[in-house]
Amino acid sequence: MSAPLTAHIDVHRAGDRSKTRVSWLDSKHSFSFGQHYDPDNTHHGLLLVNNDDIVTAGQGFETHPHRDMEIVTWVVQGSLVHQDSIGHSGIIYPGLAQRMTAGKGIMHSEKNDSWSIDGNRHTEPVRFVQMWVLPDSPGTQPGYEQLEIGDELLRGGLVTVASGMDKHRGRAAITIGQKSAALHAARLLPGTSVTVPDAPFVHLFVARGTVTLEGVGELWEGDAVRMSSTGGQRITAAEPAEVLIWEMHSRLGG
């Protein structure tokens, strides 16, 4: 039987993230990723990847494989084209919840070339946050799901973007194959607040703007907070802001 968790809050500043930079990509990694390996920074709870990516127009990730991972992509600015080996193709944009279940194996590409579908050429970069959590079971059928939730975000408060938890059944925008995790998002106007879910593991990421976290202080774009055995703090926007919050009730290894 695992020992009880001690309440803990750990702030990770944007500038401390490892970085991958090439001609078409500016990627910042909250956890170990690719050649950036730190044995003390591999995950938090069930979250293994929280990549903050900027891709220039006409460029992107060529077709590549994934396996046994629930991958949620959240576009902050611009548009991203997804194409995969099970027949899905579409444009992901701000306010669209999207999940890909890699399962027993899937190939996909992600490119900033939406004109290949809608015919309207652009030169703007796309910025998106891609998050990976482990599934409950390996070797499942790969899958894909997306849903527009822009109207819900405009109403304020936390919106459950993706969840596999029983308590969110019928209320989450999209489902993930992990019964102990849920992703919430909020778009905040200056002076408005949301409350951090109470859970054994929480990961808060400031995707846009500046906020104040009760008991911690000011957080800027790209900052993250890892919480263990705590919750209930207020997050208040100092300017228009967007936050992504993972609520997790288990961790790697149980």
PDB file of C-alpha atoms in Angstrom:
ATOM      1  CA  MET A   1       0.000   0.000   0.000  1.00  0.00           C
ATOM      2  CA  SER A   2       1.477   3.363  -1.049  1.00  0.00           C
ATOM      3  CA  ALA A   3       2.204   6.003   1.568  1.00  0.00           C
ATOM      4  CA  PRO A   4      -0.127   9.009   1.797  1.00  0.00           C
ATOM      5  CA  LEU A   5       0.934  11.993  -0.268  1.00  0.00           C
ATOM      6  CA  THR A   6       2.221  15.123   1.405  1.00  0.00           C
ATOM      7  CA  ALA A   7       0.663  18.349   0.172  1.00  0.00           C
ATOM      8  CA  HIS A   8       3.187  20.026  -2.114  1.00  0.00           C
ATOM      9  CA  ILE A   9       3.255  22.807  -4.711  1.00  0.00           C
ATOM     10  CA  ASP A  10       6.132  23.079  -7.177  1.00  0.00           C
ATOM     11  CA  VAL A  11       6.384  26.050  -9.564  1.00  0.00           C
ATOM     12  CA  HIS A  12       8.184  25.559 -12.895  1.00  0.00           C
ATOM     13  CA  ARG A  13       8.958  28.756 -14.754  1.00  0.00           C
ATOM     14  CA  ALA A  14       8.643  29.050 -18.532  1.00  0.00           C
ATOM     15  CA  GLY A  15      12.295  29.916 -19.029  1.00  0.00           C
ATOM     16  CA  ASP A  16      13.475  26.770 -17.277  1.00  0.00           C
ATOM     17  CA  ARG A  17      11.920  24.391 -19.812  1.00  0.00           C
ATOM     18  CA  SER A  18      14.156  22.441 -22.187  1.00  0.00           C
ATOM     19  CA  LYS A  19      13.905  23.593 -25.799  1.00  0.00           C
ATOM     20  CA  THR A  20      14.037  22.165 -29.299  1.00  0.00           C
ATOM     21  CA  ARG A  21      14.621  24.797 -31.971  1.00  0.00           C
ATOM     22  CA  VAL A  22      15.021  24.203 -35.703  1.00  0.00           C
ATOM     23  CA  SER A  23      14.188  26.384 -38.687  1.00  0.00           C
ATOM     24  CA  TRP A  24      10.445  25.640 -38.580  1.00  0.00           C
ATOM     25  CA  LEU A  25       9.864  24.676 -34.940  1.00  0.00           C
ATOM     26  CA  ASP A  26      10.166  26.333 -31.540  1.00  0.00           C
ATOM     27  CA  SER A  27       9.238  23.674 -28.973  1.00  0.00           C
ATOM     28  CA  LYS A  28       9.419  23.988 -25.192  1.00  0.00           C
ATOM     29  CA  HIS A  29       9.143  20.854 -23.053  1.00  0.00           C
ATOM     30  CA  SER A  30       7.788  20.773 -19.506  1.00  0.00           C
ATOM     31  CA  PHE A  31       9.046  17.188 -19.040  1.00  0.00           C
ATOM     32  CA  SER A  32      11.817  15.022 -20.465  1.00  0.00           C
ATOM     33  CA  PHE A  33      11.287  14.696 -24.215  1.00  0.00           C
ATOM     34  CA  GLY A  34      13.414  13.312 -27.040  1.00  0.00           C
ATOM     35  CA  GLN A  35      17.067  14.108 -26.482  1.00  0.00           C
ATOM     36  CA  HIS A  36      16.166  16.219 -23.445  1.00  0.00           C
ATOM     37  CA  TYR A  37      16.227  13.601 -20.702  1.00  0.00           C
ATOM     38  CA  ASP A  38      16.229  14.308 -16.988  1.00  0.00           C
ATOM     39  CA  PRO A  39      15.522  11.285 -14.751  1.00  0.00           C
ATOM     40  CA  ASP A  40      14.067  13.640 -12.139  1.00  0.00           C
ATOM     41  CA  ASN A  41      11.631  15.233 -14.595  1.00  0.00           C
ATOM     42  CA  THR A  42       9.816  12.490 -16.485  1.00  0.00           C
ATOM     43  CA  HIS A  43       6.181  13.059 -15.495  1.00  0.00           C
ATOM     44  CA  HIS A  44       3.704  14.346 -12.940  1.00  0.00           C
ATOM     45  CA  GLY A  45       0.845  12.044 -12.006  1.00  0.00           C
ATOM     46  CA  LEU A  46      -0.147  10.484 -15.332  1.00  0.00           C
ATOM     47  CA  LEU A  47       1.062  13.384 -17.500  1.00  0.00           C
ATOM     48  CA  LEU A  48       4.237  12.572 -19.450  1.00  0.00           C
ATOM     49  CA  VAL A  49       4.311  15.320 -22.071  1.00  0.00           C
ATOM     50  CA  ASN A  50       3.321  18.991 -22.024  1.00  0.00           C
ATOM     51  CA  ASN A  51       4.912  20.487 -25.122  1.00  0.00           C
ATOM     52  CA  ASP A  52       4.400  24.131 -26.083  1.00  0.00           C
ATOM     53  CA  ASP A  53       5.014  24.231 -29.850  1.00  0.00           C
ATOM     54  CA  ILE A  54       5.203  27.002 -32.439  1.00  0.00           C
ATOM     55  CA  VAL A  55       5.321  25.860 -36.082  1.00  0.00           C
ATOM     56  CA  THR A  56       5.884  28.210 -39.014  1.00  0.00           C
ATOM     57  CA  ALA A  57       3.463  28.349 -41.953  1.00  0.00           C
ATOM     58  CA  GLY A  58       3.782  25.542 -44.470  1.00  0.00           C
ATOM     59  CA  GLN A  59       5.793  23.374 -42.094  1.00  0.00           C
ATOM     60  CA  GLY A  60       5.105  20.736 -39.478  1.00  0.00           C
ATOM     61  CA  PHE A  61       5.607  17.229 -38.197  1.00  0.00           C
ATOM     62  CA  GLU A  62       5.752  14.678 -41.015  1.00  0.00           C
ATOM     63  CA  THR A  63       3.997  11.320 -40.611  1.00  0.00           C
ATOM     64  CA  HIS A  64       5.287   9.562 -37.503  1.00  0.00           C
ATOM     65  CA  PRO A  65       4.104   6.748 -35.206  1.00  0.00           C
ATOM     66  CA  HIS A  66       2.594   6.680 -31.716  1.00  0.00           C
ATOM     67  CA  ARG A  67       1.590   3.786 -29.505  1.00  0.00           C
ATOM     68  CA  ASP A  68      -0.291   3.341 -26.203  1.00  0.00           C
ATOM     69  CA  MET A  69      -0.828   6.996 -25.405  1.00  0.00           C
ATOM     70  CA  GLU A  70      -3.790   9.366 -25.039  1.00  0.00           C
ATOM     71  CA  ILE A  71      -2.760  12.555 -26.871  1.00  0.00           C
ATOM     72  CA  VAL A  72      -4.707  15.788 -26.435  1.00  0.00           C
ATOM     73  CA  THR A  73      -3.851  18.769 -28.642  1.00  0.00           C
ATOM     74  CA  TRP A  74      -4.953  22.292 -27.708  1.00  0.00           C
ATOM     75  CA  VAL A  75      -4.394  25.087 -30.232  1.00  0.00           C
ATOM     76  CA  VAL A  76      -3.757  28.493 -28.675  1.00  0.00           C
ATOM     77  CA  GLN A  77      -3.291  30.494 -31.883  1.00  0.00           C
ATOM     78  CA  GLY A  78      -3.526  29.699 -35.590  1.00  0.00           C
ATOM     79  CA  SER A  79      -4.565  26.353 -37.075  1.00  0.00           C
ATOM     80  CA  LEU A  80      -3.097  22.881 -37.322  1.00  0.00           C
ATOM     81  CA  VAL A  81      -3.922  20.150 -39.837  1.00  0.00           C
ATOM     82  CA  HIS A  82      -4.163  16.605 -38.492  1.00  0.00           C
ATOM     83  CA  GLN A  83      -4.064  13.558 -40.779  1.00  0.00           C
ATOM     84  CA  ASP A  84      -3.766   9.973 -39.581  1.00  0.00           C
ATOM     85  CA  SER A  85      -3.562   6.383 -40.745  1.00  0.00           C
ATOM     86  CA  ILE A  86      -7.125   5.516 -39.718  1.00  0.00           C
ATOM     87  CA  GLY A  87      -8.676   8.036 -42.086  1.00  0.00           C
ATOM     88  CA  HIS A  88      -9.119  11.215 -40.061  1.00  0.00           C
ATOM     89  CA  SER A  89      -8.217  14.591 -41.535  1.00  0.00           C
ATOM     90  CA  GLY A  90      -9.165  17.996 -40.244  1.00  0.00           C
ATOM     91  CA  ILE A  91      -8.185  21.425 -38.996  1.00  0.00           C
ATOM     92  CA  ILE A  92      -7.646  22.008 -35.267  1.00  0.00           C
ATOM     93  CA  TYR A  93      -8.111  25.621 -34.116  1.00  0.00           C
ATOM     94  CA  PRO A  94      -8.635  27.546 -30.853  1.00  0.00           C
ATOM     95  CA  GLY A  95     -11.705  26.302 -29.022  1.00  0.00           C
ATOM     96  CA  LEU A  96     -11.664  22.833 -30.602  1.00  0.00           C
ATOM     97  CA  ALA A  97     -11.078  19.912 -28.228  1.00  0.00           C
ATOM     98  CA  GLN A  98      -9.141  17.091 -29.909  1.00  0.00           C
ATOM     99  CA  ARG A  99      -7.939  13.693 -28.747  1.00  0.00           C
ATOM    100  CA  MET A 100      -6.059  10.922 -30.513  1.00  0.00           C
ATOM    101  CA  THR A 101      -5.864   7.463 -28.950  1.00  0.00           C
ATOM    102  CA  ALA A 102      -2.683   5.839 -30.230  1.00  0.00           C
ATOM    103  CA  GLY A 103      -3.662   2.405 -28.916  1.00  0.00           C
ATOM    104  CA  LYS A 104      -1.897  -0.522 -30.582  1.00  0.00           C
ATOM    105  CA  GLY A 105      -0.397   1.855 -33.148  1.00  0.00           C
ATOM    106  CA  ILE A 106      -1.222   4.859 -35.309  1.00  0.00           C
ATOM    107  CA  MET A 107       0.596   7.114 -37.787  1.00  0.00           C
ATOM    108  CA  HIS A 108      -0.195  10.799 -38.085  1.00  0.00           C
ATOM    109  CA  SER A 109       1.103  14.159 -39.248  1.00  0.00           C
ATOM    110  CA  GLU A 110       0.543  17.673 -37.883  1.00  0.00           C
ATOM    111  CA  LYS A 111       1.201  20.626 -40.148  1.00  0.00           C
ATOM    112  CA  ASN A 112       0.565  24.348 -40.350  1.00  0.00           C
ATOM    113  CA  ASP A 113      -0.871  24.136 -43.856  1.00  0.00           C
ATOM    114  CA  SER A 114      -4.627  24.498 -43.485  1.00  0.00           C
ATOM    115  CA  TRP A 115      -4.776  25.958 -46.993  1.00  0.00           C
ATOM    116  CA  SER A 116      -4.328  22.384 -48.234  1.00  0.00           C
ATOM    117  CA  ILE A 117      -7.882  21.818 -46.990  1.00  0.00           C
ATOM    118  CA  ASP A 118      -9.666  25.183 -46.952  1.00  0.00           C
ATOM    119  CA  GLY A 119      -7.824  26.920 -49.816  1.00  0.00           C
ATOM    120  CA  ASN A 120      -7.039  30.102 -47.849  1.00  0.00           C
ATOM    121  CA  ARG A 121      -3.256  30.461 -47.764  1.00  0.00           C
ATOM    122  CA  HIS A 122      -1.743  32.180 -44.736  1.00  0.00           C
ATOM    123  CA  THR A 123       1.649  33.038 -43.302  1.00  0.00           C
ATOM    124  CA  GLU A 124       0.870  32.920 -39.577  1.00  0.00           C
ATOM    125  CA  PRO A 125       2.557  30.476 -37.217  1.00  0.00           C
ATOM    126  CA  VAL A 126       0.469  28.046 -35.182  1.00  0.00           C
ATOM    127  CA  ARG A 127       0.982  27.667 -31.443  1.00  0.00           C
ATOM    128  CA  PHE A 128      -0.380  24.611 -29.693  1.00  0.00           C
ATOM    129  CA  VAL A 129       0.055  22.646 -26.478  1.00  0.00           C
ATOM    130  CA  GLN A 130       0.270  18.894 -26.868  1.00  0.00           C
ATOM    131  CA  MET A 131      -0.266  16.721 -23.800  1.00  0.00           C
ATOM    132  CA  TRP A 132       0.204  12.969 -23.395  1.00  0.00           C
ATOM    133  CA  VAL A 133      -1.214  10.766 -20.635  1.00  0.00           C
ATOM    134  CA  LEU A 134      -0.899   7.031 -20.232  1.00  0.00           C
ATOM    135  CA  PRO A 135      -4.049   4.996 -20.979  1.00  0.00           C
ATOM    136  CA  ASP A 136      -5.656   2.506 -18.611  1.00  0.00           C
ATOM    137  CA  SER A 137      -4.883  -0.405 -20.919  1.00  0.00           C
ATOM    138  CA  PRO A 138      -2.293  -0.961 -23.667  1.00  0.00           C
ATOM    139  CA  GLY A 139      -3.054  -2.351 -27.087  1.00  0.00           C
ATOM    140  CA  THR A 140      -6.513  -0.860 -27.601  1.00  0.00           C
ATOM    141  CA  GLN A 141      -7.930   0.160 -30.960  1.00  0.00           C
ATOM    142  CA  PRO A 142      -6.606   3.556 -32.085  1.00  0.00           C
ATOM    143  CA  GLY A 143      -9.184   6.325 -32.280  1.00  0.00           C
ATOM    144  CA  TYR A 144      -9.861  10.011 -32.736  1.00  0.00           C
ATOM    145  CA  GLU A 145     -12.377  12.515 -31.366  1.00  0.00           C
ATOM    146  CA  GLN A 146     -12.893  16.273 -31.596  1.00  0.00           C
ATOM    147  CA  LEU A 147     -15.566  18.768 -30.595  1.00  0.00           C
ATOM    148  CA  GLU A 148     -16.048  22.522 -30.785  1.00  0.00           C
ATOM    149  CA  ILE A 149     -16.301  24.044 -27.275  1.00  0.00           C
ATOM    150  CA  GLY A 150     -15.750  27.732 -27.985  1.00  0.00           C
ATOM    151  CA  ASP A 151     -19.192  28.742 -26.713  1.00  0.00           C
ATOM    152  CA  GLU A 152     -18.625  26.965 -23.390  1.00  0.00           C
ATOM    153  CA  LEU A 153     -15.284  28.723 -22.940  1.00  0.00           C
ATOM    154  CA  LEU A 154     -16.916  32.111 -23.512  1.00  0.00           C
ATOM    155  CA  ARG A 155     -19.227  31.530 -20.546  1.00  0.00           C
ATOM    156  CA  GLY A 156     -16.277  31.527 -18.157  1.00  0.00           C
ATOM    157  CA  GLY A 157     -15.363  28.988 -15.510  1.00  0.00           C
ATOM    158  CA  LEU A 158     -13.560  25.700 -15.959  1.00  0.00           C
ATOM    159  CA  VAL A 159     -14.640  23.651 -18.970  1.00  0.00           C
ATOM    160  CA  THR A 160     -13.897  19.921 -18.937  1.00  0.00           C
ATOM    161  CA  VAL A 161     -12.110  19.405 -22.243  1.00  0.00           C
ATOM    162  CA  ALA A 162     -11.259  15.705 -22.002  1.00  0.00           C
ATOM    163  CA  SER A 163     -11.902  13.079 -19.363  1.00  0.00           C
ATOM    164  CA  GLY A 164     -12.154   9.375 -18.709  1.00  0.00           C
ATOM    165  CA  MET A 165     -13.478   9.851 -15.185  1.00  0.00           C
ATOM    166  CA  ASP A 166     -16.910   8.540 -14.209  1.00  0.00           C
ATOM    167  CA  LYS A 167     -17.913  11.858 -12.636  1.00  0.00           C
ATOM    168  CA  HIS A 168     -17.514  13.616 -15.997  1.00  0.00           C
ATOM    169  CA  ARG A 169     -19.461  11.062 -17.997  1.00  0.00           C
ATOM    170  CA  GLY A 170     -21.767  13.006 -20.297  1.00  0.00           C
ATOM    171  CA  ARG A 171     -20.207  16.325 -19.268  1.00  0.00           C
ATOM    172  CA  ALA A 172     -16.717  16.185 -20.793  1.00  0.00           C
ATOM    173  CA  ALA A 173     -16.324  17.450 -24.334  1.00  0.00           C
ATOM    174  CA  ILE A 174     -14.319  14.400 -25.396  1.00  0.00           C
ATOM    175  CA  THR A 175     -13.362  11.129 -23.733  1.00  0.00           C
ATOM    176  CA  ILE A 176      -9.925   9.689 -23.064  1.00  0.00           C
ATOM    177  CA  GLY A 177      -9.002   6.129 -22.205  1.00  0.00           C
ATOM    178  CA  GLN A 178      -7.775   7.010 -18.728  1.00  0.00           C
ATOM    179  CA  LYS A 179     -10.323   6.715 -15.924  1.00  0.00           C
ATOM    180  CA  SER A 180      -8.199   8.691 -13.449  1.00  0.00           C
ATOM    181  CA  ALA A 181      -7.532  11.867 -15.429  1.00  0.00           C
ATOM    182  CA  ALA A 182      -9.313  14.911 -16.809  1.00  0.00           C
ATOM    183  CA  LEU A 183      -8.199  18.068 -18.595  1.00  0.00           C
ATOM    184  CA  HIS A 184      -9.962  21.361 -17.863  1.00  0.00           C
ATOM    185  CA  ALA A 185      -9.519  24.722 -19.592  1.00  0.00           C
ATOM    186  CA  ALA A 186     -10.586  28.269 -18.842  1.00  0.00           C
ATOM    187  CA  ARG A 187     -10.427  31.552 -20.698  1.00  0.00           C
ATOM    188  CA  LEU A 188     -10.333  34.297 -18.120  1.00  0.00           C
ATOM    189  CA  LEU A 189     -11.077  38.003 -18.380  1.00  0.00           C
ATOM    190  CA  PRO A 190      -9.110  40.380 -16.119  1.00  0.00           C
ATOM    191  CA  GLY A 191     -10.260  40.006 -12.529  1.00  0.00           C
ATOM    192  CA  THR A 192     -12.172  36.758 -13.041  1.00  0.00           C
ATOM    193  CA  SER A 193     -11.268  33.540 -11.243  1.00  0.00           C
ATOM    194  CA  VAL A 194     -11.577  29.753 -11.303  1.00  0.00           C
ATOM    195  CA  THR A 195     -10.788  27.197  -8.610  1.00  0.00           C
ATOM    196  CA  VAL A 196      -8.155  24.476  -8.902  1.00  0.00           C
ATOM    197  CA  PRO A 197      -9.718  20.986  -8.651  1.00  0.00           C
ATOM    198  CA  ASP A 198      -8.878  19.036  -5.510  1.00  0.00           C
ATOM    199  CA  ALA A 199      -6.939  15.913  -6.538  1.00  0.00           C
ATOM    200  CA  PRO A 200      -3.864  13.862  -5.613  1.00  0.00           C
ATOM    201  CA  PHE A 201      -2.082  15.290  -8.653  1.00  0.00           C
ATOM    202  CA  VAL A 202      -2.777  18.542 -10.516  1.00  0.00           C
ATOM    203  CA  HIS A 203      -0.823  20.183 -13.329  1.00  0.00           C
ATOM    204  CA  LEU A 204      -1.611  23.829 -14.068  1.00  0.00           C
ATOM    205  CA  PHE A 205      -0.231  25.401 -17.250  1.00  0.00           C
ATOM    206  CA  VAL A 206      -0.607  29.058 -18.178  1.00  0.00           C
ATOM    207  CA  ALA A 207      -1.127  28.909 -21.934  1.00  0.00           C
ATOM    208  CA  ARG A 208      -1.710  32.635 -22.379  1.00  0.00           C
ATOM    209  CA  GLY A 209      -1.598  35.801 -20.287  1.00  0.00           C
ATOM    210  CA  THR A 210      -0.800  36.379 -16.616  1.00  0.00           C
ATOM    211  CA  VAL A 211      -2.616  34.992 -13.585  1.00  0.00           C
ATOM    212  CA  THR A 212      -2.241  34.929  -9.821  1.00  0.00           C
ATOM    213  CA  LEU A 213      -2.452  31.610  -7.983  1.00  0.00           C
ATOM    214  CA  GLU A 214      -3.633  31.882  -4.401  1.00  0.00           C
ATOM    215  CA  GLY A 215      -0.790  31.116  -2.016  1.00  0.00           C
ATOM    216  CA  VAL A 216       1.819  31.135  -4.806  1.00  0.00           C
ATOM    217  CA  GLY A 217       1.707  34.507  -6.524  1.00  0.00           C
ATOM    218  CA  GLU A 218       2.001  35.642 -10.119  1.00  0.00           C
ATOM    219  CA  LEU A 219       2.334  33.176 -12.990  1.00  0.00           C
ATOM    220  CA  TRP A 220       3.202  34.190 -16.522  1.00  0.00           C
ATOM    221  CA  GLU A 221       2.633  32.600 -19.928  1.00  0.00           C
ATOM    222  CA  GLY A 222       4.446  29.268 -20.097  1.00  0.00           C
ATOM    223  CA  ASP A 223       4.691  28.836 -16.333  1.00  0.00           C
ATOM    224  CA  ALA A 224       3.456  25.572 -14.820  1.00  0.00           C
ATOM    225  CA  VAL A 225       2.589  24.442 -11.314  1.00  0.00           C
ATOM    226  CA  ARG A 226       2.683  20.817 -10.173  1.00  0.00           C
ATOM    227  CA  MET A 227       0.506  20.112  -7.148  1.00  0.00           C
ATOM    228  CA  SER A 228       0.320  17.009  -4.996  1.00  0.00           C
ATOM    229  CA  SER A 229      -2.516  16.265  -2.578  1.00  0.00           C
ATOM    230  CA  THR A 230      -3.939  19.775  -2.696  1.00  0.00           C
ATOM    231  CA  GLY A 231      -6.468  21.946  -4.502  1.00  0.00           C
ATOM    232  CA  GLY A 232      -9.063  24.614  -3.949  1.00  0.00           C
ATOM    233  CA  GLN A 233      -6.798  27.565  -4.682  1.00  0.00           C
ATOM    234  CA  ARG A 234      -8.171  30.439  -6.716  1.00  0.00           C
ATOM    235  CA  ILE A 235      -6.608  31.366 -10.052  1.00  0.00           C
ATOM    236  CA  THR A 236      -7.309  35.018 -10.938  1.00  0.00           C
ATOM    237  CA  ALA A 237      -6.464  36.658 -14.254  1.00  0.00           C
ATOM    238  CA  ALA A 238      -4.431  39.868 -14.273  1.00  0.00           C
ATOM    239  CA  GLU A 239      -5.079  40.219 -18.027  1.00  0.00           C
ATOM    240  CA  PRO A 240      -6.898  38.105 -20.624  1.00  0.00           C
ATOM    241  CA  ALA A 241      -5.568  34.603 -19.928  1.00  0.00           C
ATOM    242  CA  GLU A 242      -6.006  30.939 -20.734  1.00  0.00           C
ATOM    243  CA  VAL A 243      -5.150  28.078 -18.387  1.00  0.00           C
ATOM    244  CA  LEU A 244      -5.016  24.295 -18.832  1.00  0.00           C
ATOM    245  CA  ILE A 245      -5.446  22.134 -15.730  1.00  0.00           C
ATOM    246  CA  TRP A 246      -4.962  18.363 -15.491  1.00  0.00           C
ATOM    247  CA  GLU A 247      -6.792  16.707 -12.603  1.00  0.00           C
ATOM    248  CA  MET A 248      -5.287  13.261 -11.900  1.00  0.00           C
ATOM    249  CA  HIS A 249      -6.242  10.671  -9.318  1.00  0.00           C
ATOM    250  CA  SER A 250      -3.371   8.252  -9.829  1.00  0.00           C
ATOM    251  CA  ARG A 251       0.209   8.287 -11.041  1.00  0.00           C
ATOM    252  CA  LEU A 252       2.655   6.150 -12.960  1.00  0.00           C
ATOM    253  CA  GLY A 253       3.258   2.991 -10.990  1.00  0.00           C
ATOM    254  CA  GLY A 254       0.005   3.281  -9.006  1.00  0.00           C
TER     255      GLY A 254
END
